[in-house]
Tab-separated table of C-alpha atoms and ligand atoms in Angstrom:
chain	number	residue	atom	x	y	z
A	1	MET	CA	7.851	-28.214	12.648
A	2	PRO	CA	10.833	-29.035	14.799
A	3	GLU	CA	10.747	-28.202	18.610
A	4	ILE	CA	12.713	-25.196	19.398
A	5	PRO	CA	14.057	-24.904	22.900
A	6	LEU	CA	12.365	-22.085	24.941
A	7	THR	CA	15.716	-20.330	25.360
A	8	GLU	CA	15.718	-19.700	21.648
A	9	GLU	CA	12.389	-17.885	21.753
A	10	THR	CA	14.060	-14.825	23.290
A	11	LEU	CA	17.293	-14.839	21.201
A	12	THR	CA	17.284	-12.229	18.518
A	13	VAL	CA	19.438	-11.965	15.468
A	14	ALA	CA	21.353	-8.993	17.161
A	15	ALA	CA	22.748	-11.492	19.645
A	16	LEU	CA	24.519	-13.414	16.957
A	17	SER	CA	27.246	-12.635	14.541
A	18	GLU	CA	26.502	-13.303	10.796
A	19	ALA	CA	28.650	-16.458	10.966
A	20	GLU	CA	26.658	-17.751	13.977
A	21	LEU	CA	23.372	-16.944	12.243
A	22	LEU	CA	24.397	-18.732	9.056
A	23	ALA	CA	25.593	-21.707	11.122
A	24	ARG	CA	21.972	-21.984	12.313
A	25	ILE	CA	20.413	-21.623	8.866
A	26	PHE	CA	22.701	-23.750	6.611
A	27	PRO	CA	21.913	-27.065	8.402
A	28	ARG	CA	18.162	-26.411	7.933
A	29	LEU	CA	18.490	-25.692	4.255
A	30	GLU	CA	20.551	-28.829	3.611
A	31	MET	CA	18.159	-30.912	5.580
A	32	ALA	CA	16.197	-30.893	2.231
A	33	GLY	CA	18.617	-33.675	1.339
A	34	THR	CA	21.433	-33.643	-1.094
A	35	HIS	CA	22.042	-30.552	-3.157
A	36	GLY	CA	20.203	-30.460	-6.480
A	37	SER	CA	22.272	-32.246	-9.111
A	38	ALA	CA	22.924	-28.878	-11.006
A	39	THR	CA	24.491	-27.318	-7.949
A	40	LEU	CA	28.149	-27.819	-8.631
A	41	LEU	CA	29.308	-25.813	-5.698
A	42	GLY	CA	26.837	-24.743	-2.920
A	43	PRO	CA	26.984	-22.368	-0.010
A	44	GLY	CA	30.367	-21.472	1.598
A	45	ASP	CA	32.381	-19.770	-0.977
A	46	ASP	CA	31.919	-16.285	-2.499
A	47	ALA	CA	29.553	-17.496	-5.080
A	48	ALA	CA	27.843	-20.802	-6.020
A	49	ILE	CA	28.353	-22.596	-9.249
A	50	ILE	CA	25.218	-24.081	-11.098
A	51	ALA	CA	25.335	-26.135	-14.119
A	52	ALA	CA	23.262	-25.190	-17.083
A	53	PRO	CA	22.740	-28.748	-18.753
A	54	ASP	CA	21.463	-27.538	-22.052
A	55	GLY	CA	23.364	-24.326	-22.213
A	56	ARG	CA	20.566	-22.166	-21.100
A	57	THR	CA	19.384	-20.865	-17.644
A	58	VAL	CA	15.805	-19.805	-16.877
A	59	ILE	CA	15.909	-17.159	-14.215
A	60	SER	CA	13.382	-15.149	-12.206
A	61	ILE	CA	13.342	-13.329	-8.977
A	62	ASP	CA	10.742	-12.173	-6.359
A	63	THR	CA	10.778	-10.075	-3.184
A	64	GLN	CA	8.410	-10.142	-0.201
A	65	VAL	CA	8.622	-7.144	2.131
A	66	GLN	CA	7.015	-7.014	5.544
A	67	ASP	CA	3.918	-4.806	5.638
A	68	GLN	CA	3.803	-4.736	1.815
A	69	ASP	CA	3.552	-8.385	0.956
A	70	PHE	CA	2.677	-9.945	4.352
A	71	ARG	CA	2.005	-8.721	7.883
A	72	LEU	CA	3.528	-10.375	10.967
A	73	GLN	CA	0.093	-9.947	12.676
A	74	TRP	CA	-3.240	-9.955	10.833
A	75	PRO	CA	-6.456	-8.280	11.885
A	76	ASN	CA	-7.999	-11.703	12.572
A	77	GLY	CA	-5.210	-12.600	14.938
A	78	TYR	CA	-3.176	-14.820	12.832
A	79	ARG	CA	0.651	-14.391	13.167
A	80	THR	CA	2.636	-15.004	10.014
A	81	THR	CA	5.263	-17.527	10.839
A	82	GLY	CA	8.807	-17.760	9.339
A	83	PHE	CA	7.732	-20.941	7.847
A	84	ASP	CA	4.937	-19.311	5.921
A	85	VAL	CA	7.255	-16.706	4.438
A	86	GLY	CA	9.958	-19.135	3.513
A	87	TRP	CA	7.307	-21.423	1.934
A	88	LYS	CA	5.715	-18.661	0.013
A	89	ALA	CA	9.040	-17.509	-1.251
A	90	ALA	CA	9.802	-20.811	-2.527
A	91	ALA	CA	6.338	-21.297	-4.088
A	92	GLN	CA	6.288	-17.875	-5.987
A	93	ASN	CA	9.733	-18.486	-7.495
A	94	LEU	CA	9.400	-22.187	-8.370
A	95	SER	CA	5.961	-21.256	-9.913
A	96	ASP	CA	7.636	-18.809	-12.386
A	97	ILE	CA	9.859	-21.490	-13.693
A	98	ASN	CA	6.935	-23.893	-13.948
A	99	ALA	CA	5.099	-21.185	-15.986
A	100	MET	CA	7.894	-21.282	-18.522
A	101	GLY	CA	7.635	-25.084	-18.808
A	102	GLY	CA	10.937	-25.567	-16.980
A	103	VAL	CA	12.213	-27.211	-13.923
A	104	ALA	CA	13.957	-25.343	-11.036
A	105	THR	CA	17.526	-26.312	-10.297
A	106	SER	CA	18.440	-23.943	-7.439
A	107	LEU	CA	17.467	-20.875	-5.384
A	108	VAL	CA	19.494	-17.954	-4.118
A	109	VAL	CA	18.095	-16.181	-1.072
A	110	SER	CA	18.756	-12.727	0.313
A	111	LEU	CA	17.310	-11.850	3.839
A	112	THR	CA	17.156	-8.423	5.375
A	113	LEU	CA	16.194	-8.677	9.019
A	114	PRO	CA	15.660	-6.131	11.781
A	115	PRO	CA	17.923	-6.738	14.798
A	116	ASP	CA	14.921	-7.682	17.037
A	117	THR	CA	13.935	-10.565	14.759
A	118	PRO	CA	13.804	-13.802	16.857
A	119	VAL	CA	16.473	-16.261	15.613
A	120	SER	CA	13.638	-18.921	15.923
A	121	TRP	CA	11.636	-17.040	13.281
A	122	VAL	CA	14.654	-17.063	10.905
A	123	ALA	CA	15.137	-20.831	11.585
A	124	ASP	CA	11.579	-21.272	10.788
A	125	LEU	CA	11.955	-19.415	7.533
A	126	ALA	CA	14.771	-21.700	6.575
A	127	ASP	CA	12.561	-24.680	7.331
A	128	GLY	CA	9.744	-23.196	5.316
A	129	LEU	CA	11.940	-22.697	2.297
A	130	THR	CA	13.164	-26.350	2.518
A	131	ALA	CA	9.620	-27.715	2.989
A	132	GLY	CA	8.339	-25.679	0.159
A	133	ILE	CA	10.951	-26.970	-2.234
A	134	ARG	CA	10.438	-30.580	-1.256
A	135	GLU	CA	6.705	-30.783	-0.725
A	136	LEU	CA	5.828	-28.828	-3.825
A	137	GLY	CA	7.838	-31.386	-5.809
A	138	ALA	CA	10.957	-29.454	-6.892
A	139	THR	CA	12.810	-32.643	-6.202
A	140	ASP	CA	16.178	-31.675	-7.845
A	141	CYS	CA	16.441	-28.187	-6.494
A	142	SER	CA	18.163	-26.671	-3.425
A	143	VAL	CA	19.293	-23.356	-2.025
A	144	ALA	CA	22.700	-22.745	-3.499
A	145	GLY	CA	23.595	-19.512	-1.527
A	146	GLY	CA	22.538	-16.232	-0.246
A	147	ASP	CA	23.083	-13.064	1.714
A	148	LEU	CA	22.143	-11.682	5.061
A	149	GLY	CA	21.779	-8.011	5.959
A	150	ARG	CA	20.113	-5.619	8.464
A	151	GLY	CA	17.189	-3.333	7.822
A	152	ARG	CA	14.134	-1.800	9.278
A	153	GLU	CA	11.665	-4.472	8.149
A	154	ILE	CA	12.015	-8.111	7.118
A	155	SER	CA	12.634	-8.460	3.451
A	156	VAL	CA	13.037	-11.768	1.694
A	157	THR	CA	14.255	-11.996	-1.916
A	158	VAL	CA	14.635	-15.229	-3.705
A	159	ALA	CA	15.998	-15.739	-7.172
A	160	VAL	CA	15.402	-19.032	-8.927
A	161	LEU	CA	17.319	-20.690	-11.649
A	162	GLY	CA	15.864	-23.528	-13.757
A	163	SER	CA	16.419	-25.685	-16.845
A	164	LEU	CA	14.326	-26.272	-19.979
A	165	ALA	CA	16.062	-29.679	-20.307
A	166	GLY	CA	16.497	-29.123	-24.021
A	167	GLY	CA	12.984	-28.108	-24.746
A	168	ASN	CA	11.297	-24.795	-25.895
A	169	ALA	CA	10.033	-22.481	-23.250
A	170	VAL	CA	6.278	-21.861	-23.330
A	171	LEU	CA	5.897	-17.955	-23.742
A	172	ARG	CA	2.798	-15.780	-23.336
A	173	SER	CA	2.698	-14.870	-26.948
A	174	GLY	CA	1.835	-18.120	-28.690
A	175	ALA	CA	-1.967	-18.464	-28.346
A	176	ARG	CA	-3.937	-18.803	-31.580
A	177	ALA	CA	-7.552	-18.420	-32.354
A	178	GLY	CA	-9.280	-21.894	-31.878
A	179	ASP	CA	-6.986	-22.876	-29.039
A	180	VAL	CA	-8.390	-24.223	-25.760
A	181	VAL	CA	-7.875	-22.188	-22.572
A	182	ALA	CA	-7.091	-24.426	-19.643
A	183	LEU	CA	-6.255	-23.934	-15.989
A	184	ALA	CA	-4.099	-26.137	-13.708
A	185	GLY	CA	-4.226	-25.711	-9.867
A	186	THR	CA	-6.610	-23.396	-8.110
A	187	VAL	CA	-7.695	-19.702	-8.357
A	188	GLY	CA	-9.245	-17.432	-6.053
A	189	ARG	CA	-8.420	-19.447	-2.861
A	190	ALA	CA	-5.552	-17.276	-1.707
A	191	ALA	CA	-7.693	-14.083	-2.164
A	192	ALA	CA	-10.451	-15.637	0.007
A	193	GLY	CA	-7.904	-16.595	2.672
A	194	LEU	CA	-6.480	-13.057	2.456
A	195	ALA	CA	-10.040	-11.707	3.044
A	196	LEU	CA	-10.436	-13.917	6.099
A	197	LEU	CA	-7.047	-12.850	7.494
A	198	GLU	CA	-8.214	-9.243	6.962
A	199	ALA	CA	-11.501	-9.848	8.700
A	200	GLU	CA	-11.615	-8.925	12.474
A	201	ALA	CA	-12.904	-12.242	13.684
A	202	ALA	CA	-10.878	-14.144	16.268
A	203	VAL	CA	-8.633	-16.533	14.394
A	204	GLN	CA	-9.676	-19.505	16.490
A	205	SER	CA	-13.305	-19.211	15.418
A	206	LEU	CA	-12.457	-20.251	11.703
A	207	ALA	CA	-13.843	-23.656	10.650
A	208	PRO	CA	-11.386	-26.115	8.938
A	209	ALA	CA	-12.759	-25.148	5.527
A	210	GLN	CA	-11.878	-21.699	6.070
A	211	TRP	CA	-8.541	-22.442	7.360
A	212	ALA	CA	-7.830	-24.379	4.246
A	213	LEU	CA	-8.306	-21.085	2.401
A	214	VAL	CA	-6.082	-19.122	4.783
A	215	GLU	CA	-3.450	-21.760	4.121
A	216	VAL	CA	-3.417	-21.197	0.413
A	217	GLN	CA	-2.703	-17.473	1.175
A	218	CYS	CA	0.026	-18.367	3.619
A	219	ARG	CA	1.521	-21.442	1.956
A	220	PRO	CA	0.317	-21.641	-1.812
A	221	ARG	CA	0.665	-24.890	-3.699
A	222	PRO	CA	1.457	-24.154	-7.309
A	223	PRO	CA	1.038	-27.255	-9.437
A	224	LEU	CA	4.786	-27.734	-10.287
A	225	SER	CA	4.348	-30.828	-12.511
A	226	ALA	CA	1.852	-29.113	-14.746
A	227	GLY	CA	4.278	-26.689	-16.393
A	228	PRO	CA	6.592	-29.166	-17.991
A	229	LEU	CA	3.509	-31.487	-18.849
A	230	ALA	CA	1.997	-28.612	-20.716
A	231	ARG	CA	5.086	-27.937	-22.512
A	232	SER	CA	5.318	-31.527	-23.621
A	233	ALA	CA	1.660	-31.528	-24.676
A	234	GLY	CA	2.252	-28.625	-26.978
A	235	ALA	CA	0.908	-25.753	-24.883
A	236	THR	CA	0.895	-22.578	-27.149
A	237	ALA	CA	1.096	-20.048	-24.357
A	238	MET	CA	1.305	-20.143	-20.588
A	239	LEU	CA	1.743	-18.006	-17.439
A	240	ASP	CA	1.118	-18.498	-13.746
A	241	ILE	CA	-1.686	-16.573	-12.172
A	242	SER	CA	-0.128	-14.362	-9.597
A	243	ASP	CA	-2.193	-11.175	-9.976
A	244	GLY	CA	-5.625	-12.663	-10.966
A	245	LEU	CA	-7.296	-14.574	-13.682
A	246	VAL	CA	-8.562	-11.615	-15.619
A	247	ARG	CA	-5.366	-9.532	-15.246
A	248	ASP	CA	-2.904	-12.305	-15.913
A	249	GLY	CA	-5.163	-13.708	-18.744
A	250	GLY	CA	-5.286	-10.024	-20.233
A	251	ARG	CA	-1.425	-10.168	-20.303
A	252	LEU	CA	-1.347	-13.443	-22.133
A	253	ALA	CA	-4.139	-12.252	-24.545
A	254	ALA	CA	-2.212	-8.971	-25.100
A	255	ALA	CA	0.998	-10.723	-25.846
A	256	SER	CA	-0.646	-13.196	-28.231
A	257	GLY	CA	-3.036	-10.560	-29.827
A	258	VAL	CA	-6.148	-12.631	-29.031
A	259	VAL	CA	-9.193	-12.764	-26.902
A	260	LEU	CA	-9.521	-15.419	-24.079
A	261	ASP	CA	-13.195	-16.133	-23.881
A	262	LEU	CA	-14.000	-17.841	-20.468
A	263	ASP	CA	-16.911	-20.105	-20.073
A	264	PRO	CA	-19.158	-19.190	-17.035
A	265	ALA	CA	-20.151	-22.815	-16.456
A	266	ALA	CA	-16.369	-23.672	-15.943
A	267	LEU	CA	-15.832	-20.733	-13.586
A	268	LYS	CA	-18.741	-21.493	-11.293
A	269	PRO	CA	-17.288	-24.572	-9.571
A	270	LEU	CA	-14.184	-22.499	-8.887
A	271	ALA	CA	-16.359	-19.874	-7.173
A	272	GLU	CA	-18.342	-22.675	-5.323
A	273	ALA	CA	-15.110	-23.772	-3.659
A	274	LEU	CA	-14.766	-20.294	-1.926
A	275	ARG	CA	-18.188	-20.480	-0.285
A	276	PRO	CA	-16.746	-21.112	3.247
A	277	ALA	CA	-15.195	-17.706	3.080
A	278	SER	CA	-17.823	-15.859	0.992
A	279	ASP	CA	-20.690	-17.013	3.121
A	280	LEU	CA	-19.084	-15.786	6.181
A	281	LEU	CA	-17.861	-12.565	4.725
A	282	ARG	CA	-21.003	-11.958	2.551
A	283	ALA	CA	-18.626	-11.566	-0.341
A	284	ASP	CA	-19.065	-12.363	-4.025
A	285	PRO	CA	-16.861	-15.452	-4.577
A	286	MET	CA	-16.662	-14.828	-8.268
A	287	ALA	CA	-14.684	-11.615	-7.500
A	288	TRP	CA	-12.022	-13.712	-5.980
A	289	VAL	CA	-12.050	-16.156	-8.969
A	290	LEU	CA	-11.557	-13.480	-11.454
A	291	GLY	CA	-9.397	-11.017	-9.534
A	292	GLY	CA	-7.566	-12.955	-6.825
A	293	GLY	CA	-4.013	-13.818	-7.397
A	294	GLU	CA	-1.328	-15.854	-5.320
A	295	ASP	CA	-2.720	-19.317	-5.814
A	296	HIS	CA	-0.077	-19.466	-8.627
A	297	GLY	CA	-2.358	-21.758	-10.742
A	298	LEU	CA	-1.279	-22.092	-14.460
A	299	LEU	CA	-3.212	-20.579	-17.334
A	300	ALA	CA	-2.325	-22.244	-20.632
A	301	THR	CA	-3.619	-22.553	-24.082
A	302	PHE	CA	-3.513	-25.656	-26.197
A	303	PRO	CA	-4.421	-26.472	-29.786
A	304	ALA	CA	-7.842	-27.730	-30.198
A	305	GLY	CA	-8.052	-31.554	-30.051
A	306	VAL	CA	-5.008	-31.937	-27.887
A	307	GLN	CA	-5.711	-34.095	-24.900
A	308	LEU	CA	-5.100	-31.826	-21.899
A	309	PRO	CA	-2.309	-32.900	-19.685
A	310	ALA	CA	-3.137	-34.274	-16.158
A	311	GLY	CA	-4.283	-31.519	-13.844
A	312	PHE	CA	-5.581	-29.123	-16.469
A	313	THR	CA	-9.416	-28.353	-17.017
A	314	ALA	CA	-10.742	-26.470	-19.968
A	315	ILE	CA	-12.304	-23.079	-19.039
A	316	GLY	CA	-12.609	-21.299	-22.321
A	317	SER	CA	-11.426	-20.729	-25.811
A	318	VAL	CA	-9.178	-18.449	-27.699
A	319	GLN	CA	-10.774	-16.201	-30.358
A	320	ALA	CA	-9.485	-13.562	-32.767
A	321	PRO	CA	-10.397	-10.082	-31.846
A	322	GLU	CA	-13.423	-9.046	-33.928
A	323	GLY	CA	-14.188	-5.635	-35.456
A	324	SER	CA	-13.240	-3.022	-32.895
A	325	SER	CA	-12.608	-5.323	-29.917
A	326	HIS	CA	-9.101	-5.565	-28.438
A	327	PRO	CA	-7.062	-8.364	-27.151
A	328	GLY	CA	-8.289	-9.249	-23.640
A	329	VAL	CA	-10.531	-11.533	-21.543
A	330	THR	CA	-14.235	-11.935	-22.126
A	331	ILE	CA	-16.779	-14.213	-20.388
A	332	ALA	CA	-19.366	-15.714	-22.697
A	333	GLY	CA	-18.464	-12.852	-25.123
A	334	HIS	CA	-18.855	-10.092	-22.553
A	335	ALA	CA	-15.897	-7.892	-21.929
A	336	VAL	CA	-14.695	-7.997	-18.351
A	337	GLY	CA	-12.655	-5.400	-16.553
A	338	THR	CA	-11.988	-4.870	-12.825
A	339	GLY	CA	-15.497	-4.697	-11.403
A	340	GLY	CA	-17.143	-5.899	-14.618
A	341	TRP	CA	-17.592	-9.444	-13.333
A	342	ASP	CA	-20.487	-8.788	-11.063
A	343	HIS	CA	-22.885	-9.926	-13.768
A	344	PHE	CA	-21.453	-13.343	-13.606
A	345	ALA	CA	-21.604	-13.794	-9.941
A	346	ASP	CA	-24.584	-16.260	-10.323
B	401	LIG	MG1	4.629	-15.424	-13.036
């Protein structure tokens, strides 16, 4: 992160006009490099102009509100930086385009800020957005415009536009009995990190392996190349796991009218990766694997026999609902609901 002169630490957004604040934000957004190639007209006019190369636009939007989606200060002492919030806003939105099999072309940002927000925090947010876009691999994407307003708490809304580059989107509804269920990216780490943030232990005492989990909560790393690769490989259904493997898997299962049966042997290593947090907090790591969201891993189904694209691991199979069973998620044939996963902890 860039050095911020000490005098900037005490400067709040109330001391600047909107134009002055924008003048401090724009250069940081454009430090990402050139505009994405789809941005025909960027910030500065009443509206931006974005190309839709194949005549279609993939669009999604996501909001983070202070004290709802993040806290400025956590019980363990960690202070959420503007960089964290900016990165996460980029990650969440880019992930939704990834989950359709598309590639993001531009972001539009709306910031609501209390007057006492330090200008340095807002500058940091712009840096986090830029870093998120670039480091997560959305190489041809940039912030095309936005809006600033005042309010009682910080609220960050980002809309994302994307392209399918002539291909078909991968929906939630295409999974068929016999398909393979596969995962790209991680699951449960952001939830483990959240539990560490909410634990009242001094933040300095966390070991590097525990910090790594907190980092996934604060700055998730969705596997952005995996979505288009899955689409090319013939994925039949896909979504990103933002609310948890069982809950999001249940949504895909319901949309497709199928059962996703997960393999406990494939889930176990996912839980093992969470040991640094679960051992400290005496928690069940499998609960985070099955119920934790926000890593923004991709859950996809592929026809049996298809070679899974790079980054994907098989974690189960798609089955037709039998008898009186409903579409949903099972583990080795056992129904799972919220709380029903305890049997599979070991
Ligand atoms: Mg999503």
